[in-house]
Coordinates of C-alpha atoms and ligand atoms in Angstrom, one line a residue:
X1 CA -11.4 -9.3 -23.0
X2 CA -9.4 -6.8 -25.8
X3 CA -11.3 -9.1 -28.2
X4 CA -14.9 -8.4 -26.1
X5 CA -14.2 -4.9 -25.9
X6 CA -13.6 -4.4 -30.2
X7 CA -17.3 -5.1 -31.0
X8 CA -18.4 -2.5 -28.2
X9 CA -19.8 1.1 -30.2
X10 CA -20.7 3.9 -28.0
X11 CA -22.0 7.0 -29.7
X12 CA -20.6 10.2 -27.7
X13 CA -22.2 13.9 -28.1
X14 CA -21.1 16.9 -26.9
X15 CA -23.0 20.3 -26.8
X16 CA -22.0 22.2 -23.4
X17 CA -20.7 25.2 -24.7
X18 CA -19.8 25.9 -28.5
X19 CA -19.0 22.8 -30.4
X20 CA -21.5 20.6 -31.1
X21 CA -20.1 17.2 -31.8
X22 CA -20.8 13.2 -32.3
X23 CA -18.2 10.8 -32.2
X24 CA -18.6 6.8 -32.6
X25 CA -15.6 5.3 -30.1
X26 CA -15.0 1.4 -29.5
X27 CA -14.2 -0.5 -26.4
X28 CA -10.3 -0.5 -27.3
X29 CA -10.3 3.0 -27.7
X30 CA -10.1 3.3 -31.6
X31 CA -12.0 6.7 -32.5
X32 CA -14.3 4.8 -35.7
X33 CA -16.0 8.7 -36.2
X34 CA -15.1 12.1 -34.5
X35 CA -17.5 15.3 -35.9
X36 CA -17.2 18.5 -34.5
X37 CA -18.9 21.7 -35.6
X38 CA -17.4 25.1 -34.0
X39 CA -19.8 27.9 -33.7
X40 CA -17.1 29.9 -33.4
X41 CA -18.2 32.4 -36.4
X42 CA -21.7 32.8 -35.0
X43 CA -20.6 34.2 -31.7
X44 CA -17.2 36.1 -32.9
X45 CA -19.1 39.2 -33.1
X46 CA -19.7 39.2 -29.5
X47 CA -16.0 38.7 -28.4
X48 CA -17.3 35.3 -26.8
X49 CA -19.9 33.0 -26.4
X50 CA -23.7 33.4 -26.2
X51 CA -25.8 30.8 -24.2
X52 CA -29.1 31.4 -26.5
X53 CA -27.1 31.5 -29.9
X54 CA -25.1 28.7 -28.6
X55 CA -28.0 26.8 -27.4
X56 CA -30.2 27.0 -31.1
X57 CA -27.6 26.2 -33.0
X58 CA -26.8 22.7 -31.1
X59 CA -30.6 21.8 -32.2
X60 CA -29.8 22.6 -35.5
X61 CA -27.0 20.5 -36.4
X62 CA -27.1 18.0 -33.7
X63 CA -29.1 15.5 -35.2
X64 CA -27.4 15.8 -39.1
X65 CA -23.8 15.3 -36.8
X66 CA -25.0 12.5 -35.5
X67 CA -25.9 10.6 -38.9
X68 CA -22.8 12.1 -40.2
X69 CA -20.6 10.3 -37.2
X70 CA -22.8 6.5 -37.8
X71 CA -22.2 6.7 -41.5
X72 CA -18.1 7.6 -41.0
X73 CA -18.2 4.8 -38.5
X74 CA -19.5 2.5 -40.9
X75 CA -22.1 1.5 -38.2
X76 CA -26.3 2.2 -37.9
X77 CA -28.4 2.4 -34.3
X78 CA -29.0 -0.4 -34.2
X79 CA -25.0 -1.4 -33.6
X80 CA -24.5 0.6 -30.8
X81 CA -23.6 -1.0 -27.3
X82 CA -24.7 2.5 -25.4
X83 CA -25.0 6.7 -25.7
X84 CA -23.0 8.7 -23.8
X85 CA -23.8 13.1 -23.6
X86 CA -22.4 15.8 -21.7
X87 CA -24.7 16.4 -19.0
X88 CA -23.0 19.4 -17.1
X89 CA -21.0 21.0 -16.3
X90 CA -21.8 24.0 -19.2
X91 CA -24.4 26.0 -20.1
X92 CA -27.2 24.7 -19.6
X93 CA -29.6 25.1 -22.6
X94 CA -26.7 23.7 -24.5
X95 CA -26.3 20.7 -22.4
X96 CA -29.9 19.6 -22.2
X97 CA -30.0 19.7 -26.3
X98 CA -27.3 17.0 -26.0
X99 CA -28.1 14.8 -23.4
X100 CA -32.6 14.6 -24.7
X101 CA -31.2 13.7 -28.1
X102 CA -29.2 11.0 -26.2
X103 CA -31.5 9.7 -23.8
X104 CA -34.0 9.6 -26.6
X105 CA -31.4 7.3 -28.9
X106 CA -31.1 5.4 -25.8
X107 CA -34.4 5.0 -25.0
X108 CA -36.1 4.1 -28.4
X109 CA -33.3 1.5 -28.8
X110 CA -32.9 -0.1 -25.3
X111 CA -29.7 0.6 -24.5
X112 CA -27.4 2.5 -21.4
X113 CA -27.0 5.9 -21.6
X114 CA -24.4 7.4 -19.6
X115 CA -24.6 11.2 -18.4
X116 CA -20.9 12.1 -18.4
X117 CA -19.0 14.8 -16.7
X118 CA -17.7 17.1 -19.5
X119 CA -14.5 17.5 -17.3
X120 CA -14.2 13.7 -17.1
X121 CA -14.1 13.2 -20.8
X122 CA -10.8 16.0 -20.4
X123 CA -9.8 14.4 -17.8
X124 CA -9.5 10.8 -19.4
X125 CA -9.0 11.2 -22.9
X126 CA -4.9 10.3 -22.2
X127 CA -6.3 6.7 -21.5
X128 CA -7.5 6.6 -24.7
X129 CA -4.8 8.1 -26.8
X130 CA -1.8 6.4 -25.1
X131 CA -3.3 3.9 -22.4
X132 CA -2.4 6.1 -19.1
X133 CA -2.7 3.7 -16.0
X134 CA -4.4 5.3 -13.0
X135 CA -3.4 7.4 -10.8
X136 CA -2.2 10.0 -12.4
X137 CA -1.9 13.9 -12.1
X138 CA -3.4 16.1 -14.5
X139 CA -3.4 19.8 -15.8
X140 CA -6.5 21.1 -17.6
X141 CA -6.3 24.5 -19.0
X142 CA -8.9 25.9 -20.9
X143 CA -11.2 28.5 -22.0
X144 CA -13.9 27.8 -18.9
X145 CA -11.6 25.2 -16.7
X146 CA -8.2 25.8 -14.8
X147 CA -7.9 22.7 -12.5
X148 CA -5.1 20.0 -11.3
X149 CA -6.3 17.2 -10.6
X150 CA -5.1 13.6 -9.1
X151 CA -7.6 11.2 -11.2
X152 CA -7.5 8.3 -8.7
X153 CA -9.9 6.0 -11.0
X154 CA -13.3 6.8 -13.1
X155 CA -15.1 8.7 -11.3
X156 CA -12.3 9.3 -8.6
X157 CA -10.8 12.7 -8.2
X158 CA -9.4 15.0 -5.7
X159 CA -8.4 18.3 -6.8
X160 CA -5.7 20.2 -5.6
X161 CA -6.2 23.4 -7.7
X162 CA -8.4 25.8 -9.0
X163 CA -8.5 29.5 -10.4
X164 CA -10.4 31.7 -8.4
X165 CA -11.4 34.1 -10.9
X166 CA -10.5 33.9 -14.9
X167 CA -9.7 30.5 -16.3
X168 CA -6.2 30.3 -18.7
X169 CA -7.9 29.7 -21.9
X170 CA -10.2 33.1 -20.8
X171 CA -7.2 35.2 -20.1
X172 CA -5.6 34.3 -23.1
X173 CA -8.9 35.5 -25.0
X174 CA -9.1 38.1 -22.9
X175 CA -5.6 39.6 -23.7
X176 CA -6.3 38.7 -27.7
X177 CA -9.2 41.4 -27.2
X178 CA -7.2 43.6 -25.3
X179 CA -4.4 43.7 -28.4
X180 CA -6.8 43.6 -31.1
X181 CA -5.5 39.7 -32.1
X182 CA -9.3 38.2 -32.4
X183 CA -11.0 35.4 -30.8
X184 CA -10.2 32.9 -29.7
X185 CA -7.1 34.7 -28.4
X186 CA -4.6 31.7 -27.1
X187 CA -3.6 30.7 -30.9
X188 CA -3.4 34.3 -31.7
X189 CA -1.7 35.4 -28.6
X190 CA 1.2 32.6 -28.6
X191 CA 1.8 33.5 -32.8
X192 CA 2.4 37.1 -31.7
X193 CA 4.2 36.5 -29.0
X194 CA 6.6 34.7 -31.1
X195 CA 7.9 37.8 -32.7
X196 CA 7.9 39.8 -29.3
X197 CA 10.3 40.4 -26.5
X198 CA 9.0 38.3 -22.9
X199 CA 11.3 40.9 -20.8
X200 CA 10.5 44.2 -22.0
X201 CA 7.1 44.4 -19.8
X202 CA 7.4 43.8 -16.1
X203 CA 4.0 42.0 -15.5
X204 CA 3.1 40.5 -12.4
X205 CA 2.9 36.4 -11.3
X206 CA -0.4 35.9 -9.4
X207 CA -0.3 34.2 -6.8
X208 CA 3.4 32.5 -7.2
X209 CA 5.0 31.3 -3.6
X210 CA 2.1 31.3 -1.7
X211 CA 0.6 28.4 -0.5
X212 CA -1.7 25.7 -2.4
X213 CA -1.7 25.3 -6.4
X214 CA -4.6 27.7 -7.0
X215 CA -4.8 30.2 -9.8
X216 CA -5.5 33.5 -10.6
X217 CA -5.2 35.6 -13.6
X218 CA -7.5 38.3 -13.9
X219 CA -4.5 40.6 -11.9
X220 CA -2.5 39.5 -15.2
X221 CA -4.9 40.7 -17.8
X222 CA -5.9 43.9 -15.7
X223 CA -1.8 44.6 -15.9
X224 CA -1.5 44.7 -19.9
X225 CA -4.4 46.9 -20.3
X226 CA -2.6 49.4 -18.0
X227 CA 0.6 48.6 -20.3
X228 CA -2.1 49.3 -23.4
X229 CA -2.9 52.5 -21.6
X230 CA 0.5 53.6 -20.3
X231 CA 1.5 54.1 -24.1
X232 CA -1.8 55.1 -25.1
X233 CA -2.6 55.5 -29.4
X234 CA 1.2 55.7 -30.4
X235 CA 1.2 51.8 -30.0
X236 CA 3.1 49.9 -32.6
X237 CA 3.0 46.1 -34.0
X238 CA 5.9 45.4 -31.9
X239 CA 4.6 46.4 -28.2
X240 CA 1.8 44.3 -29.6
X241 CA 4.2 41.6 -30.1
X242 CA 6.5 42.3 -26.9
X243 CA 3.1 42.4 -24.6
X244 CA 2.0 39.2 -25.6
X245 CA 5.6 37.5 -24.9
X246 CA 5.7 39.1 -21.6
X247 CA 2.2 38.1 -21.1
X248 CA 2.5 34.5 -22.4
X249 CA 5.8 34.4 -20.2
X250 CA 3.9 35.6 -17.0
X251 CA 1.1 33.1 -17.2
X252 CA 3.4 30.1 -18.0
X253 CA 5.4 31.2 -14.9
X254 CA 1.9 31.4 -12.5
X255 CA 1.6 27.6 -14.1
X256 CA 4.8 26.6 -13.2
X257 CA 4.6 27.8 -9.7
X258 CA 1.6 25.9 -8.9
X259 CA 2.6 22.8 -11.1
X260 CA 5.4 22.7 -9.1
X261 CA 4.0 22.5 -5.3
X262 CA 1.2 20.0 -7.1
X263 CA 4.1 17.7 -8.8
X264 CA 5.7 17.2 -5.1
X265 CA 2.5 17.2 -3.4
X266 CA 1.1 14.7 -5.2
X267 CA 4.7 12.6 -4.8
X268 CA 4.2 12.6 -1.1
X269 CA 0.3 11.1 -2.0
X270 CA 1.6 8.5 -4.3
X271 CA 5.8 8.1 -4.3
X272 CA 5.5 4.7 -6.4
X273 CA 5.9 5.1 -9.8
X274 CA 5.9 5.6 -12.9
X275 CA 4.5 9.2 -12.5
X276 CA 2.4 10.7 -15.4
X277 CA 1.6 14.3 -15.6
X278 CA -1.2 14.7 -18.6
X279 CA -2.3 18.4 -20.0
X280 CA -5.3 18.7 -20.9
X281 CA -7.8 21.4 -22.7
X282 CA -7.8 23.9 -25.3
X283 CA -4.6 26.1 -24.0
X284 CA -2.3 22.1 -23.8
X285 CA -2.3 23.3 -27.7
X286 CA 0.3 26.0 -26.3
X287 CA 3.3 24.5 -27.4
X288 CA 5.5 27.1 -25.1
X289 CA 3.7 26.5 -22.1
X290 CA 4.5 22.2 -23.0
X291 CA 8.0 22.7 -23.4
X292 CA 8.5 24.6 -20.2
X293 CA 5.9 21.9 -18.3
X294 CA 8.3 19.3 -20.1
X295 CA 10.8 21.1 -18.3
X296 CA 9.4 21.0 -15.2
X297 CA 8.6 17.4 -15.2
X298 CA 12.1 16.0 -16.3
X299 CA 13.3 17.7 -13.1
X300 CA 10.6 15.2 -11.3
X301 CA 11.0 12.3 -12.9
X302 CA 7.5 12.4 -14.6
X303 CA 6.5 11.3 -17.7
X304 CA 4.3 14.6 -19.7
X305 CA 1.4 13.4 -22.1
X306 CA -0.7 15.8 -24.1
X307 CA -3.3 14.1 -26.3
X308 CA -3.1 15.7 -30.1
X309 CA -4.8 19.2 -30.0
X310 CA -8.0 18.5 -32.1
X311 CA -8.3 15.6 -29.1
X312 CA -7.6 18.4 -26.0
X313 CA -10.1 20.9 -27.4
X314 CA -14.0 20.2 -26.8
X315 CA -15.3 17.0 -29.0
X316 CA -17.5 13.8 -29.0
X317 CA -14.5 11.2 -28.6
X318 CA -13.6 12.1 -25.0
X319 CA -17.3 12.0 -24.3
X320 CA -18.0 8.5 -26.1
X321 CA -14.7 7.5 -24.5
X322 CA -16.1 8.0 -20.7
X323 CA -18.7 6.3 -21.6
X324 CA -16.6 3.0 -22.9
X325 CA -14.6 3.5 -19.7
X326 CA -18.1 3.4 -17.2
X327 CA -20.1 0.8 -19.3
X328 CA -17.4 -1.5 -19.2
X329 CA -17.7 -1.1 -15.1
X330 CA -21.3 -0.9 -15.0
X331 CA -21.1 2.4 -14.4
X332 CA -24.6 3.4 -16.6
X333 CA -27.4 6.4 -15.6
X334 CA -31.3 6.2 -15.5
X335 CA -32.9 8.1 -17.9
X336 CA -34.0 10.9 -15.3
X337 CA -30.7 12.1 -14.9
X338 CA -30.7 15.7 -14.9
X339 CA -28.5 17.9 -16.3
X340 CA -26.0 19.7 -14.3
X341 CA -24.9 23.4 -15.0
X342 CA -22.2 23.0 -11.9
X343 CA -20.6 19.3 -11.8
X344 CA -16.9 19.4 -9.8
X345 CA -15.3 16.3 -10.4
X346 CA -14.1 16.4 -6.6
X347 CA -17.1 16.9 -4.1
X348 CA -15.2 17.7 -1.5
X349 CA -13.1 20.4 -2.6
X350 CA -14.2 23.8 -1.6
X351 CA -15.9 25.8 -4.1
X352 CA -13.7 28.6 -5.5
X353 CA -15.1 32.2 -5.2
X354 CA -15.2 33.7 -9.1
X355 CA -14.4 30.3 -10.6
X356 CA -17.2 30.2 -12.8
X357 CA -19.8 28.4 -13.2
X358 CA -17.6 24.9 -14.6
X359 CA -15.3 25.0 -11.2
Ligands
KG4_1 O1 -11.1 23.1 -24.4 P1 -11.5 24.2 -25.2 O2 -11.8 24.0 -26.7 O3 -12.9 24.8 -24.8 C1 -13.3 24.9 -23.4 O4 -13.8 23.9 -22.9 O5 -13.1 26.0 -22.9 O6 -10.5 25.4 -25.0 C2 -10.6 26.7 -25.7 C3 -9.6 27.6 -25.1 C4 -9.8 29.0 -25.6 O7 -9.7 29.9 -24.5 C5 -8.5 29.2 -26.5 O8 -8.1 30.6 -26.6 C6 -7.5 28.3 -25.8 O9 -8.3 27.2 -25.4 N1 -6.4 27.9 -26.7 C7 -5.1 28.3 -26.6 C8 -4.4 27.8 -27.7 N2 -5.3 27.1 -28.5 C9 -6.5 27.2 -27.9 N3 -4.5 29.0 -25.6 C10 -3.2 29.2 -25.7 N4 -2.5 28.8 -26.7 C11 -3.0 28.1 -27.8 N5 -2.3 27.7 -28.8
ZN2 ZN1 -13.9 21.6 -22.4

């Protein structure tokens, strides 16, 4: 079957919010191409992304990604076993350039296409990079999702959390604003808070004790602009620094809470083992906010895997790789699928007041 699954080539493209990307992926998981073009100069002007700008410049470059990801796979259409695309969750403009060029690739040569679930391709990258069996519970923090999740099997979810306003990845860029560090903020933010002290600013835990594992952080952010107020212009490098410890420190603590009540609920749901937690998203590049979740997890008994950072962040692999994972079950979409600016991977889980429009 490994042998079978070597000669499959799905082409993977990504385009729901500001990376466009292509990746070539076989059926064993070996990444044969993995492009990915950030945007993030054309919107940095704006402090974040904008739909229109975001959605012009995917059908620019989509297309000369796409050659650029068959060529560094060494393969041509006419190799390819199926086309996977984001179609949702995302916005929307973006989205649809991705999955037409997809379903048009698919169409002209005859093959599946497969509308994947951006927060799928988060969701099961792990299986890709180190062969995760199902079920397994998983963390993804970024800059538009903040969810755990038990991933049961493809296509099997339940969540058990959610933010119910900002996302992590968002209040990390929205703190970087706050203290002049730049967008995106979570790289900048966790470098300055390196130099800083996490103790010197008393800022609150949202939502830590009470019950469930959801999030919220907006309450977080709102406290260090009062902090940013309280001293007012005679603000130095170091309060800089010390506010985005304390900050940093604050938010991994909110984590920890919730990860916590998650960890033992989901040991109640599933006590046989071995018991994986895997991080996923932009902010699982936070190497503080690992270490203490390693922490966490060794008082468990769980195992912690977090995919390499250029793998948690937004690409074409994860994509291509959800599609490998569904066309080897069958799993393949009509052409008419539509594209999806809300897609929870869990159904049945309420939806959460301000969680945006990727909850
Ligand atoms: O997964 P991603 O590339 O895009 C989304 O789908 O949102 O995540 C980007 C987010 C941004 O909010 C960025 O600030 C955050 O991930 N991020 C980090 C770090 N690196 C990226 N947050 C905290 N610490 C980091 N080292
Ligand atoms: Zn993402």
């Amino acid at each position: 079957m490994r042998d079978m699954d070597k000669n499959i080539r799905v082409l993977g493209l990504e385009s729901s919010c500001d990376e466009t990307a292509a990746a070539v992926v076989s059926g064993d998981g070996e990444i044969l191409s993995n492009v990915v073009l950030s945007q993030i100069e054309e919107h940095k002007a704006y402090g974040g992304v904008v739909p229109e700008i975001a959605a012009r410049s995917h059908i620019t470059h989509m297309d000369r990604l796409i050659k650029q990801a068959l060529r560094e796979a060494n393969c041509t259409f006419g190799d390819l076993s199926a086309v996977a695309a984001t179609s949702g969750p995302g916005l929307i403009g973006g989205v649809m350039v991705g999955m037409m060029t997809g379903k048009a690739i698919a169409a002209a040569r005859d093959i599946p296409f497969i509308g994947v679930n951006h927060l799928e391709g988060h969701a099961l990258t792990a299986r890709m990079t180190d062969d995760v069996s199902f079920p397994y519970i998983l963390l993804l923090v970024s800059g538009g999702h903040c969810q755990i999740l038990v991933v049961r099997g493809v296509g099997d979810y339940q969540r058990l959390g959610t933010t119910i306003d900002d996302a992590a990845g968002e209040a990390f860029d929205k703190t970087a604003k706050i203290l002049g560090l730049g967008y995106p903020g979570g790289p900048a933010v966790e470098a300055a808070a390196k130099l800083g002290d996490e103790k010197r600013f008393a800022l609150p835990r949202p939502l830590r004790g009470k019950p469930g594992c959801n999030f919220s952080f907006s309450g977080l952010k709102t406290a260090v602009r009062r902090e940013v107020e309280k001293i007012g212009d005679s603000i130095t490098q170091q309060d800089m620094y010390d506010l985005a410890a304390s900050f940093q420190r604050a938010l991994c603590d909110s984590i920890l809470d919730r990860m916590t009540r998650a960890l033992d609920l989901y040991l109640e749901q599933c006590p046989v083992g071995p018991h994986s937690l895997v991080v996923a998203g932009g902010v699982a590049a936070n190497s503080f906010l690992k270490s203490n979740l390693r922490q966490l997890c060794l008082t468990r008994g769980f195992s912690i895997i977090a995919p390499p950072p250029s793998l948690c962040t937004d690409n074409g692999a994860m994509i291509a790789w959800v599609g490998v994972e569904r066309l080897k079950r069958g799993m393949t979409d009509d052409l008419d699928i539509a594209a999806r600016a809300r897609w929870p991977l869990d159904p049945d889980a309420p939806p959460a007041k301000g969680a945006g429009v990727k909850a």
